[in-house]
Tab-separated table of C-alpha atoms and ligand atoms in Angstrom:
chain	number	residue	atom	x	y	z
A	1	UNK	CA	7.162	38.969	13.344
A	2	UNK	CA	7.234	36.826	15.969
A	3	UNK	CA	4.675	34.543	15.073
A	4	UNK	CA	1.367	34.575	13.387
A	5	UNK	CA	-1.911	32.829	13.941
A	6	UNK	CA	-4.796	32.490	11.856
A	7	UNK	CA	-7.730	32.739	12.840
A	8	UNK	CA	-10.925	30.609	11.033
A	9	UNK	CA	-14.053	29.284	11.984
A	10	UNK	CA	-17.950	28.639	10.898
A	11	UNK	CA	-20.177	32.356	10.189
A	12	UNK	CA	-20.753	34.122	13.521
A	13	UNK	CA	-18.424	31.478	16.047
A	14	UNK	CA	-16.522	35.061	16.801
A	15	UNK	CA	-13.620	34.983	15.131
A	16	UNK	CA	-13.422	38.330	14.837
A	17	UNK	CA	-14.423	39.468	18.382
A	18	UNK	CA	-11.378	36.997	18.835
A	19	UNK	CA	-9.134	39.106	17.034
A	20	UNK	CA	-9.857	41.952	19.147
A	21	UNK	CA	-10.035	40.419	22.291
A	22	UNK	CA	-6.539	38.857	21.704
A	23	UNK	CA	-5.006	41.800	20.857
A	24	UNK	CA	-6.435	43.691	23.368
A	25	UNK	CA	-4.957	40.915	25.379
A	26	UNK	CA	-1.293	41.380	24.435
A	27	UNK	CA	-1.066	44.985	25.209
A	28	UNK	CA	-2.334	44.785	28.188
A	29	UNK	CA	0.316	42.033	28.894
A	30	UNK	CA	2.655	45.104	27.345
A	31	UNK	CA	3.272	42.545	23.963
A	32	UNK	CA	3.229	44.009	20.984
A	33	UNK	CA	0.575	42.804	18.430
A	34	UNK	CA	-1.036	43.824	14.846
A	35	UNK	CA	-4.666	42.428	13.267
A	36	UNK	CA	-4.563	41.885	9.826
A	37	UNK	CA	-8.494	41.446	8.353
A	38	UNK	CA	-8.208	39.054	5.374
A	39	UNK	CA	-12.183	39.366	4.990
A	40	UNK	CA	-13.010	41.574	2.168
A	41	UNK	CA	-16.796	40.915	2.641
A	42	UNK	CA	-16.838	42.004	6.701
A	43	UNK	CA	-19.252	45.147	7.111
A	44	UNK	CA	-17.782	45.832	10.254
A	45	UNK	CA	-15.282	44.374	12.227
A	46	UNK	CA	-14.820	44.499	16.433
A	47	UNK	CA	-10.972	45.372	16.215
A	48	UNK	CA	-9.233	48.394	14.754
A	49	UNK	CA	-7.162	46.514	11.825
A	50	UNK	CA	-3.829	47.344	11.047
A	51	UNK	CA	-3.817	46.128	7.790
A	52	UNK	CA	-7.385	45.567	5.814
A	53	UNK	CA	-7.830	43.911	2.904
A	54	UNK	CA	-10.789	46.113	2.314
A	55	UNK	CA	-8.611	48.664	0.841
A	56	UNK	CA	-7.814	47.008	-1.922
A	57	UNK	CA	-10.121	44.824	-2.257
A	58	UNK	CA	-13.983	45.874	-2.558
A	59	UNK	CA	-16.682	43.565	-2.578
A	60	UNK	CA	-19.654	45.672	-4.331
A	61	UNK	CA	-16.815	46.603	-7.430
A	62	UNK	CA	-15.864	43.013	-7.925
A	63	UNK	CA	-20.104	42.614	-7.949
A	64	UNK	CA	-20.429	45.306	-10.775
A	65	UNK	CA	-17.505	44.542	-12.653
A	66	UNK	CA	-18.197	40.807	-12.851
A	67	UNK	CA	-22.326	40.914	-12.721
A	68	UNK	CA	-21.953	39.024	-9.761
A	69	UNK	CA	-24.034	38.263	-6.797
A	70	UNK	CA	-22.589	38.786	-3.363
A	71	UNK	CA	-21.756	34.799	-2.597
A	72	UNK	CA	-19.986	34.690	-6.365
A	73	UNK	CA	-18.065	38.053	-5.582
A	74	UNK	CA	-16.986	36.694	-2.155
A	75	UNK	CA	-15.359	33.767	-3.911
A	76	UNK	CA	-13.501	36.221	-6.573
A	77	UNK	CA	-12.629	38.278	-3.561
A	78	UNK	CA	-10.919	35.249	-1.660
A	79	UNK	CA	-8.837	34.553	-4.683
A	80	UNK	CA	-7.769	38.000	-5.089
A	81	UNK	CA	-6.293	38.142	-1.773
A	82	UNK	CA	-3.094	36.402	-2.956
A	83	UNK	CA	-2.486	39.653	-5.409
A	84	UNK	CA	-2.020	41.496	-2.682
A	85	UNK	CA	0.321	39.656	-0.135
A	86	UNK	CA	3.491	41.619	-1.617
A	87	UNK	CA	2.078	44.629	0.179
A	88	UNK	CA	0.554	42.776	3.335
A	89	UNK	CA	4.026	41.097	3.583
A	90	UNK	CA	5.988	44.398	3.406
A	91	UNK	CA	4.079	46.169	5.587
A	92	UNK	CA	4.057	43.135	7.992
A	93	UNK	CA	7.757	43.034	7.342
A	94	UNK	CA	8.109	46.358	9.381
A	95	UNK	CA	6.937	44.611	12.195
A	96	UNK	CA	9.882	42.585	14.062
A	97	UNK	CA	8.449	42.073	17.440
A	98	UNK	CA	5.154	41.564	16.673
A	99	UNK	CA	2.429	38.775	17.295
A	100	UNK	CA	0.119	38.766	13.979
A	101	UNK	CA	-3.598	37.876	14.064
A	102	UNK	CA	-4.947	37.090	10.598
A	103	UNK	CA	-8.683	37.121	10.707
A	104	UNK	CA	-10.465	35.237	7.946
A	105	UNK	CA	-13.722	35.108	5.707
A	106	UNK	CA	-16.462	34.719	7.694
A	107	UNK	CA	-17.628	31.763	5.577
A	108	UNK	CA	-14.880	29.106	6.450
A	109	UNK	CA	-15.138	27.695	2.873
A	110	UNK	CA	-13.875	30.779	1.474
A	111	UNK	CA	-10.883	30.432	3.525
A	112	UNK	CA	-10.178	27.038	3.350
A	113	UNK	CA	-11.451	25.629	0.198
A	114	UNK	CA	-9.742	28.194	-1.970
A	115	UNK	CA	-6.181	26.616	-3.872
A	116	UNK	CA	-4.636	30.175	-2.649
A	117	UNK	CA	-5.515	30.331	1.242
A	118	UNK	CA	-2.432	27.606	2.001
A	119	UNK	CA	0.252	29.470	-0.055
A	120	UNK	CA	-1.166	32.714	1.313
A	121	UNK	CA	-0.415	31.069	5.115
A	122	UNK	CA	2.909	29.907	4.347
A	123	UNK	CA	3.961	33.282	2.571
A	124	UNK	CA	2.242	35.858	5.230
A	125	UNK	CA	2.515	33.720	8.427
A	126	UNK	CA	6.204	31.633	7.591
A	127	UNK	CA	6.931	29.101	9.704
A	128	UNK	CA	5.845	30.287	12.835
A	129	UNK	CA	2.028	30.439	11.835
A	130	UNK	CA	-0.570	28.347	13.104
A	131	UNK	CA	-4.026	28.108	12.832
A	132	UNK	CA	-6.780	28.341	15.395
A	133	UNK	CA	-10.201	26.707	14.150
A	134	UNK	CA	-13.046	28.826	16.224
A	135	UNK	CA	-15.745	26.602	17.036
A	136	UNK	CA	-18.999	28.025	18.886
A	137	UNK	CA	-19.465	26.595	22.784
A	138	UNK	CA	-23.159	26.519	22.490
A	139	UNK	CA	-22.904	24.332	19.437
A	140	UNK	CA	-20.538	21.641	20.832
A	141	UNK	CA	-23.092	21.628	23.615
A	142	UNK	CA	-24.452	18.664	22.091
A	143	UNK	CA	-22.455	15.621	20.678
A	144	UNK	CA	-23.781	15.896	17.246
A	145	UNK	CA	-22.634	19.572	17.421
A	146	UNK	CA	-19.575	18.609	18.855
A	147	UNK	CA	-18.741	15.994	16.315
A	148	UNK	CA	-19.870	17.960	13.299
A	149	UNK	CA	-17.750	20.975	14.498
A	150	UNK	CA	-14.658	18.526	14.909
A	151	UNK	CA	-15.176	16.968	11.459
A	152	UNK	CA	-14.988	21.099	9.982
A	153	UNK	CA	-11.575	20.967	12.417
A	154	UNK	CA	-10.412	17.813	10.682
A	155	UNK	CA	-11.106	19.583	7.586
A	156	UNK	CA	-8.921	22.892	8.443
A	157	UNK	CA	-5.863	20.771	9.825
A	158	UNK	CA	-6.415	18.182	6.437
A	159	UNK	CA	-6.392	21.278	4.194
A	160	UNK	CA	-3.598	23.827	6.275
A	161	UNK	CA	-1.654	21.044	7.848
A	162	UNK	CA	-0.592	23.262	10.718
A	163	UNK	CA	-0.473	23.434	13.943
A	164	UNK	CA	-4.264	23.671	14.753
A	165	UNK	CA	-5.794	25.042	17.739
A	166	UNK	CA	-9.487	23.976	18.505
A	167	UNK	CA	-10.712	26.955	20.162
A	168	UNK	CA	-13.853	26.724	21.581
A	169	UNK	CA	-15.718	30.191	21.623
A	170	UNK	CA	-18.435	31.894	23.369
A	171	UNK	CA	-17.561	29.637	26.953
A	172	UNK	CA	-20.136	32.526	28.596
A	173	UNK	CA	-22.911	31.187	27.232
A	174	UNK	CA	-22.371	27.312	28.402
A	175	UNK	CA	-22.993	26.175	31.742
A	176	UNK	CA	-19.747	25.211	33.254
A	177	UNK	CA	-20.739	21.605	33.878
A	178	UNK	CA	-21.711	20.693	30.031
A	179	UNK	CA	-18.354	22.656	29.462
A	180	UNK	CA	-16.245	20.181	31.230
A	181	UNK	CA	-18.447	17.409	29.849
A	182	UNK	CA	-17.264	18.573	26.336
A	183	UNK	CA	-13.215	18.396	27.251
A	184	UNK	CA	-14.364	15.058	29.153
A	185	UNK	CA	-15.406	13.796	25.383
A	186	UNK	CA	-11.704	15.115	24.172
A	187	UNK	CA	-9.786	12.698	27.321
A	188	UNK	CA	-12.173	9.968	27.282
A	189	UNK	CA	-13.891	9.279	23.460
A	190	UNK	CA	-16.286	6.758	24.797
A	191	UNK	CA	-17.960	9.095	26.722
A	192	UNK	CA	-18.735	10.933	23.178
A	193	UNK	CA	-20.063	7.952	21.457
A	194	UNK	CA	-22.369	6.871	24.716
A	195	UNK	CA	-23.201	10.701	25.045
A	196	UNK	CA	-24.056	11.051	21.299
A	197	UNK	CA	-25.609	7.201	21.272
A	198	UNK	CA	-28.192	8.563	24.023
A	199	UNK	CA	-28.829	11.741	21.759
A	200	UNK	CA	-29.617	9.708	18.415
A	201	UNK	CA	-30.584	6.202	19.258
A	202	UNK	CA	-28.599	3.316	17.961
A	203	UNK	CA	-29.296	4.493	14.488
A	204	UNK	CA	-26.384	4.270	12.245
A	205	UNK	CA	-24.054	3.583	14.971
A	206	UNK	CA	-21.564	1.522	13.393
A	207	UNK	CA	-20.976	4.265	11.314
A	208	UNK	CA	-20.509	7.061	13.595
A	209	UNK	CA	-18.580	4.361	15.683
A	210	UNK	CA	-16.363	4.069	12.888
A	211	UNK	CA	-15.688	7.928	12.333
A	212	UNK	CA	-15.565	8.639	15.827
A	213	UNK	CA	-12.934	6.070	16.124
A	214	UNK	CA	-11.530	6.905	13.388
A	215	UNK	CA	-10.378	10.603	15.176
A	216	UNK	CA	-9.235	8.862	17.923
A	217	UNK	CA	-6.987	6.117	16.575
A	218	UNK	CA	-5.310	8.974	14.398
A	219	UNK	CA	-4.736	11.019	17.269
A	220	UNK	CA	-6.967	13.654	16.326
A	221	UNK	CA	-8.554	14.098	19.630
A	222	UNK	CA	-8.047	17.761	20.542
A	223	UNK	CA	-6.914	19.639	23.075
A	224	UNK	CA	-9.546	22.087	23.195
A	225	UNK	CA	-9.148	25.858	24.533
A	226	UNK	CA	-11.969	27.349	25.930
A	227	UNK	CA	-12.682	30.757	25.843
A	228	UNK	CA	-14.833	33.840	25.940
A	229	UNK	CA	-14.031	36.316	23.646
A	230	UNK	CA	-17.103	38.578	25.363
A	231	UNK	CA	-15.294	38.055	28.479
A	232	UNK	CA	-11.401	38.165	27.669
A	233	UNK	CA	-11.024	34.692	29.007
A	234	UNK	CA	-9.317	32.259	27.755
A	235	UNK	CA	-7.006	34.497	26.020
A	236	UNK	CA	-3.309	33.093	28.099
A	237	UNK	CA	-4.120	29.428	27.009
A	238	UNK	CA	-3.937	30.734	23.482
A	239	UNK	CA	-1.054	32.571	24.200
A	240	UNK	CA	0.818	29.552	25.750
A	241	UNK	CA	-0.189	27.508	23.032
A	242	UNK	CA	1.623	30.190	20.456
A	243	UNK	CA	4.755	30.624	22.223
A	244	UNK	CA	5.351	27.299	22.666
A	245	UNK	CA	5.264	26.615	19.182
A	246	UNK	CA	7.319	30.025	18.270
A	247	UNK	CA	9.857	29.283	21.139
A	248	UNK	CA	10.477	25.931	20.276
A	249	UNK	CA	12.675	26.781	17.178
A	250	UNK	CA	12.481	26.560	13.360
A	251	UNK	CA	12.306	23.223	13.058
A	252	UNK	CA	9.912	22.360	16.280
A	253	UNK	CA	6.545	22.554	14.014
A	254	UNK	CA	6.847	18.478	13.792
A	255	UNK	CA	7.603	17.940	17.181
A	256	UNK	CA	4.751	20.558	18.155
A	257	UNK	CA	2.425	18.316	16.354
A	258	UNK	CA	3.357	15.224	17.955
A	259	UNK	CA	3.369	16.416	21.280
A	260	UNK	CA	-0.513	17.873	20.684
A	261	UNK	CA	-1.789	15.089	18.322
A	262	UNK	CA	-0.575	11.993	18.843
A	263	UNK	CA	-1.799	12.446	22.711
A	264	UNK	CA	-3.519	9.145	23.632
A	265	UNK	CA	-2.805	9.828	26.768
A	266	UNK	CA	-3.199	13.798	27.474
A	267	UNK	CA	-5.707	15.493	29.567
B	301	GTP	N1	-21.815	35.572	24.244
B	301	GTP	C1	-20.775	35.741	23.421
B	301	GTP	N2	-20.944	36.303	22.220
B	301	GTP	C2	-19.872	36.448	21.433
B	301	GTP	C3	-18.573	36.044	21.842
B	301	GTP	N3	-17.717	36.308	20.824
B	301	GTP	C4	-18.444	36.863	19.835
B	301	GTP	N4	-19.741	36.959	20.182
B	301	GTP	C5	-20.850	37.499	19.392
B	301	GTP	O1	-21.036	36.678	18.250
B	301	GTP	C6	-21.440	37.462	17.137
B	301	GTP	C7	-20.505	37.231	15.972
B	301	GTP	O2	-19.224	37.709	16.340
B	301	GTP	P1	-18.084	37.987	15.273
B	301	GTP	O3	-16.849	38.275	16.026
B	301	GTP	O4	-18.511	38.976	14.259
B	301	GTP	O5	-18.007	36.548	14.611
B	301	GTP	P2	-17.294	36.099	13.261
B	301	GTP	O6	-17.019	34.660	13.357
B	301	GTP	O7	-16.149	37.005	12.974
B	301	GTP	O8	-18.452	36.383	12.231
B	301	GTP	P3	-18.346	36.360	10.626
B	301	GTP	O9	-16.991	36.892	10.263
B	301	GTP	O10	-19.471	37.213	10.166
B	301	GTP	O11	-18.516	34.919	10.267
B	301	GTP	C8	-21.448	38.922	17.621
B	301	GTP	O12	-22.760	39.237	18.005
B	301	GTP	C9	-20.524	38.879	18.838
B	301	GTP	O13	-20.824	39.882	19.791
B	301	GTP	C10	-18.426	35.464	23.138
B	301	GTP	O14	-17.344	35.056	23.598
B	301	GTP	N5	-19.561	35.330	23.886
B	302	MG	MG1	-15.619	38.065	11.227
């Protein structure tokens, strides 16, 4: 493979749909590219998959054979996954050229709270995987959303510690000038804590001072990539994002890090 992303996220941000809309993406920029569905519990997915996990893996069986309910046979499920990466990786193996999109659980914790999902990046996705953490538009739309969906990013990158793409879903459904007031949060923090200061009063503010801070003197301010899955936009950002991390070499996953973390002064 060329390189491998992985795609996670809260229930319903579109991670899926962002699959698809990726994929659909690379072919018609004539790249080749393969969707691998790593959620056993999805009904129906947006995407023809090349490999599912549903084959092997069957949600209502694992119920039945382990008098489970469905949330207690989606955590058995995610832990199962690792039995079968032999015959993801072999199949994957087959293809050289290709740009692999892992979708994931659609309950985040199930993907990155399990002790397997880690090992299972490293073996399927190698060294030239990253992650990108789906947020929804419409929630970052206010501060409070913003902040709580950066503090599940902090959580992915603290648990994966990849390269980690915020990716900022469902841009349709925003108005274009709270859009660019949410990147204007990413370049200038301040205008977060005033903006989410004016939302919730002074209550608790050193605090949130404090955490909100805390992202920024660690360098965990994001570069975020909006995008509309509905739409197909958005989709080259992602794609420059992933190949300059796969072009810059085996060993460029540290550098790739510093040059889109530790950016004080980017954007
Ligand atoms: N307006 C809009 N809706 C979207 C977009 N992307 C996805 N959706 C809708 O959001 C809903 C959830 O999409 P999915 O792709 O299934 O989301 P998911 O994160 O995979 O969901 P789970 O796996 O169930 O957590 C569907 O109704 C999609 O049509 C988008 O860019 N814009
Ligand atoms: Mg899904």
């Amino acid at each position: 493979m060329k390189g491998s992303i992985f795609v996670t996220g809260p229930a319903g941000t579109g991670k899926s749909s962002l699959c698809g809309s990726m994929k659909e993406w690379f072919t018609l920029n004539g790249m080749d590219s393969a969707i691998v569905n790593l959620d056993p519990g999805a009904e129906f997915i947006p995407y023809e998959a090349d490999v599912d996990i549903r084959e092997w893996i069957v949600i209502s069986s694992i119920m039945s054979e382990f008098n489970l309910g469905p949330n207690g046979a989606q955590v058995v499920a995610a832990d199962l996954i690792i039995e079968n990466v032999d015959k993801i990786k072999e199949i994957l193996e087959e293809l050289d050229d290709y740009y692999i999109i892992f979708d994931t659980p659609g309950q985040i914790e199930l993907f990155t709270l399990r002790t397997s999902s880690p090992i299972l990046v490293d073996v399927l996705g190698g060294k030239k995987s990253m992650i990108a953490f789906v947020g929804d538009a419409s929630v970052s739309s206010s501060p409070s959303g913003h902040i709580s969906q950066k503090l599940i990013y902090a959580s992915v990158l603290t648990r994966f510690f990849k390269p980690t793409l915020f990716v900022l879903n469902k841009k349709d459904l925003v108005e274009e000038g709270r859009m660019e007031r949410i990147m204007e949060w990413e370049s200038d923090p301040d205008s977060l804590i005033d903006d989410f200061m004016a939302e919730k009063g002074e209550m608790r503010k050193d605090y949130f001072y404090n955490v909100l801070n805390a992202f920024n003197d660690s360098g965990l301010s994001s570069k975020i990539i909006p995008v509309s899955s509905k739409n197909m936009e958005g989709m080259e950002d992602i794609y420059s994002e992933m190949s300059l991390f796969v072009g810059g070499g085996e060993d460029d996953d540290t550098l790739y890090r510093e040059e889109n973390y530790d950016n004080d002064d980017e954007e």
